[in-house]
Tab-separated table of C-alpha atoms in Angstrom:
chain	number	residue	atom	x	y	z
A	2	MET	CA	45.681	-28.234	3.199
A	3	ILE	CA	42.235	-29.249	4.434
A	4	LYS	CA	42.737	-27.169	7.593
A	5	ARG	CA	43.604	-24.126	5.484
A	6	ILE	CA	40.446	-24.565	3.355
A	7	PHE	CA	38.344	-25.089	6.481
A	8	TRP	CA	39.675	-21.947	8.212
A	9	THR	CA	39.313	-19.898	5.044
A	10	PHE	CA	35.702	-21.054	4.805
A	11	VAL	CA	35.052	-20.192	8.480
A	12	ILE	CA	36.548	-16.709	8.049
A	13	VAL	CA	34.502	-16.017	4.907
A	14	ILE	CA	31.282	-17.185	6.594
A	15	THR	CA	32.018	-15.109	9.708
A	16	LEU	CA	32.712	-11.975	7.678
A	17	SER	CA	29.585	-12.539	5.573
A	18	ALA	CA	27.447	-12.981	8.678
A	19	THR	CA	28.841	-9.763	10.162
A	20	VAL	CA	28.073	-7.778	7.006
A	21	PHE	CA	24.628	-9.420	6.753
A	22	ALA	CA	23.839	-8.520	10.386
A	23	GLU	CA	24.934	-4.907	9.848
A	24	VAL	CA	22.705	-4.580	6.778
A	25	PHE	CA	19.644	-5.794	8.651
A	26	GLN	CA	20.441	-3.700	11.680
A	27	TYR	CA	20.468	-0.704	9.329
A	28	VAL	CA	17.191	-1.774	7.721
A	29	GLY	CA	15.544	-1.936	11.130
A	30	GLU	CA	14.273	-4.480	13.591
A	31	ASP	CA	10.734	-4.503	12.198
A	32	PHE	CA	11.770	-5.594	8.710
A	33	ASP	CA	12.819	-9.226	8.924
A	34	TRP	CA	11.290	-10.515	5.679
A	35	ALA	CA	14.595	-11.376	4.017
A	36	ILE	CA	15.708	-13.610	6.888
A	37	LEU	CA	12.441	-15.520	7.321
A	38	SER	CA	12.169	-19.086	6.100
A	39	PRO	CA	9.643	-19.785	3.321
A	40	LYS	CA	7.358	-21.424	5.894
A	41	GLU	CA	7.515	-18.359	8.181
A	42	LYS	CA	6.792	-16.066	5.226
A	43	THR	CA	3.742	-18.130	4.266
A	44	GLU	CA	2.505	-18.104	7.877
A	45	ARG	CA	2.856	-14.312	8.054
A	46	VAL	CA	1.119	-13.805	4.693
A	47	ASP	CA	-1.762	-16.059	5.830
A	48	LYS	CA	-2.019	-14.300	9.209
A	49	ILE	CA	-2.269	-10.880	7.555
A	50	TYR	CA	-4.814	-12.217	5.045
A	51	LYS	CA	-6.992	-13.408	7.961
A	52	ILE	CA	-6.778	-9.957	9.557
A	53	MET	CA	-7.938	-8.236	6.355
A	54	PHE	CA	-10.500	-10.884	5.416
A	55	PRO	CA	-11.705	-12.370	8.738
A	56	ASP	CA	-14.381	-14.563	7.163
A	57	GLY	CA	-11.968	-15.670	4.434
A	58	ALA	CA	-14.067	-14.118	1.675
A	59	ILE	CA	-13.235	-11.209	-0.589
A	60	THR	CA	-16.043	-8.670	-0.453
A	61	ASN	CA	-17.070	-7.122	-3.748
A	62	TYR	CA	-19.932	-4.745	-4.363
A	63	THR	CA	-22.271	-5.045	-7.286
A	64	ARG	CA	-22.012	-2.028	-9.567
A	65	LYS	CA	-25.420	-0.853	-8.317
A	66	GLU	CA	-24.458	-1.229	-4.625
A	67	PHE	CA	-21.229	0.661	-5.213
A	68	LYS	CA	-22.942	3.510	-7.038
A	69	THR	CA	-25.605	3.703	-4.328
A	70	GLN	CA	-23.090	3.774	-1.481
A	71	PHE	CA	-20.806	6.330	-3.141
A	72	LYS	CA	-23.351	8.255	-5.221
A	73	THR	CA	-22.399	11.629	-3.733
A	74	HIS	CA	-18.774	11.013	-4.775
A	75	LEU	CA	-19.208	9.637	-8.305
A	76	LYS	CA	-18.376	13.089	-9.665
A	77	ASP	CA	-16.122	15.683	-8.028
A	78	LYS	CA	-18.260	18.793	-8.380
A	79	ASP	CA	-15.245	20.969	-7.572
A	80	SER	CA	-12.813	19.207	-9.922
A	81	LYS	CA	-11.766	22.438	-11.659
A	82	ILE	CA	-11.069	24.167	-8.337
A	83	HIS	CA	-9.193	21.118	-7.019
A	84	TYR	CA	-7.174	20.842	-10.237
A	85	ASP	CA	-6.179	24.508	-10.059
A	86	ALA	CA	-5.237	24.113	-6.377
A	87	MET	CA	-2.997	21.121	-7.185
A	88	VAL	CA	-1.331	22.931	-10.087
A	89	ALA	CA	-0.658	25.806	-7.674
A	90	GLY	CA	0.991	23.320	-5.277
A	91	TYR	CA	-1.670	23.011	-2.582
A	92	LYS	CA	-1.844	19.720	-0.658
A	93	ASP	CA	-4.655	20.974	1.593
A	94	TYR	CA	-7.501	23.040	0.261
A	95	LYS	CA	-10.463	24.039	2.420
A	96	ASN	CA	-11.909	20.752	3.757
A	97	VAL	CA	-9.896	18.288	1.620
A	98	LYS	CA	-6.424	16.831	1.258
A	99	LEU	CA	-5.229	16.645	-2.355
A	100	GLU	CA	-2.653	14.348	-3.953
A	101	PRO	CA	-1.969	14.685	-7.693
A	102	TYR	CA	-0.546	11.851	-9.837
A	103	TYR	CA	1.577	12.876	-12.811
A	104	TYR	CA	2.585	11.302	-16.108
A	105	LYS	CA	6.350	10.740	-15.919
A	106	ASN	CA	7.178	11.994	-19.408
A	107	THR	CA	5.025	15.110	-19.555
A	108	GLY	CA	4.575	16.078	-15.916
A	109	CYS	CA	0.822	16.505	-16.498
A	110	ILE	CA	-1.697	15.429	-13.871
A	111	TYR	CA	-3.665	12.370	-15.005
A	112	MET	CA	-5.452	11.531	-11.744
A	113	TYR	CA	-5.784	12.889	-8.240
A	114	ALA	CA	-6.720	11.626	-4.794
A	115	LEU	CA	-9.088	13.520	-2.574
A	116	GLN	CA	-9.622	12.837	1.131
A	117	TYR	CA	-12.131	14.784	3.187
A	118	LYS	CA	-10.725	15.951	6.507
A	119	ASN	CA	-13.946	14.980	8.289
A	120	ASP	CA	-13.731	11.355	6.998
A	121	LEU	CA	-10.192	9.990	6.865
A	122	THR	CA	-11.436	6.421	6.347
A	123	LYS	CA	-11.986	6.972	2.617
A	124	THR	CA	-9.847	8.310	-0.208
A	125	TYR	CA	-11.439	9.018	-3.588
A	126	TYR	CA	-9.420	8.865	-6.804
A	127	TYR	CA	-10.658	10.954	-9.725
A	128	SER	CA	-9.702	11.449	-13.339
A	129	VAL	CA	-8.692	14.983	-14.305
A	130	LEU	CA	-12.283	15.520	-15.464
A	131	GLY	CA	-13.582	14.708	-11.966
A	132	ASN	CA	-14.951	11.204	-12.621
A	133	LEU	CA	-14.509	8.685	-9.803
A	134	LYS	CA	-12.040	5.881	-10.647
A	135	PHE	CA	-11.249	4.199	-7.307
A	136	VAL	CA	-12.125	4.354	-3.622
A	137	ASP	CA	-9.766	3.372	-0.804
A	138	ILE	CA	-11.454	2.288	2.413
A	139	ARG	CA	-9.178	2.308	5.445
A	140	TYR	CA	-9.693	0.058	8.467
A	141	GLY	CA	-7.937	0.078	11.825
A	142	ASP	CA	-5.954	2.807	13.535
A	143	LEU	CA	-6.329	5.807	11.251
A	144	ILE	CA	-3.429	7.753	12.730
A	145	ASN	CA	-0.897	5.073	13.581
A	146	CYS	CA	-0.271	1.596	12.251
A	147	PRO	CA	-1.074	-1.184	11.760
A	148	CYS	CA	-4.085	-0.683	9.546
A	149	TYR	CA	-5.225	-1.950	6.183
A	150	ILE	CA	-6.710	-0.487	3.033
A	151	LYS	CA	-8.988	-1.986	0.409
A	152	LYS	CA	-9.117	-0.319	-3.032
A	153	TYR	CA	-12.343	-0.711	-5.034
A	154	GLY	CA	-12.892	0.182	-8.661
A	155	ILE	CA	-15.966	1.940	-10.024
A	156	ASP	CA	-17.354	-1.502	-10.916
A	157	GLY	CA	-17.439	-2.383	-7.196
A	158	LYS	CA	-14.714	-5.025	-7.457
A	159	LEU	CA	-11.805	-5.164	-5.053
A	160	LYS	CA	-8.722	-4.137	-7.037
A	161	ARG	CA	-6.026	-4.314	-4.380
A	162	SER	CA	-5.568	-4.475	-0.637
A	163	ALA	CA	-2.650	-3.531	1.561
A	164	TYR	CA	-1.745	-4.162	5.179
A	165	ILE	CA	0.301	-1.270	6.519
A	166	GLN	CA	2.499	-2.538	9.339
A	167	SER	CA	4.367	0.764	9.672
A	168	LYS	CA	5.042	3.806	7.517
A	169	ASP	CA	7.838	1.846	5.812
A	170	ILE	CA	6.447	-1.721	5.660
A	171	ILE	CA	3.413	-2.581	3.499
A	172	TYR	CA	2.123	-6.051	2.554
A	173	THR	CA	0.196	-5.959	-0.741
A	174	TYR	CA	-2.408	-8.339	-2.147
A	175	THR	CA	-4.247	-8.481	-5.468
A	176	GLY	CA	-7.988	-7.995	-5.782
A	177	LYS	CA	-8.383	-11.767	-5.634
A	178	GLY	CA	-6.451	-11.951	-2.357
A	179	LYS	CA	-3.202	-13.306	-3.810
A	180	PHE	CA	-0.070	-12.056	-2.056
A	181	GLU	CA	1.998	-9.730	-4.265
A	182	GLY	CA	4.844	-8.802	-1.965
A	183	VAL	CA	6.032	-6.779	0.977
A	184	GLN	CA	7.290	-3.286	0.327
A	185	TYR	CA	10.009	-1.829	2.502
A	186	LYS	CA	10.358	1.874	1.741
A	187	SER	CA	10.635	1.844	-2.062
A	188	THR	CA	11.729	-1.792	-2.561
A	189	MET	CA	9.300	-4.670	-3.156
A	190	TYR	CA	10.156	-8.159	-1.879
A	191	THR	CA	8.262	-11.299	-2.900
A	192	HIS	CA	8.295	-14.868	-1.621
């Protein structure tokens, strides 16, 4: 009887391991978060934090510093033109890339992102009326990965940061530097 239970257990474990291995082979070699130990996860989170914040400090601007640095972008002077271009379906318009954000229920644009083609290190987020809401500053390899992004609010405070390992794997942190999770495609994983 004990032998039968033992062999049943071995077979179940073997089959489970095979299925588990196939799932992670499908997910891809780069995404190993689910199989890391808690200690390994913490080490990775800390390593990425040190890459994004080398001196260990979160950099915030004062409101005045922020408005001085981004004063030419506080208002999108072409907001009406950009809005019309987005409604017409344009993603590129003249010297900018456009990305609209829609309300789910109504399908109306509530905010849009604007990135100048001559400066891909910054993305500006505006309300529909053309008032600046956020700025993303991108560091690292601008074309490939890895790189990281810091999102600042109009008050100059860091709102969120993200380390982009690849187009599918993103580690996200709060504005205070607390780890939120790792996103693989459209799924978020936490500790």
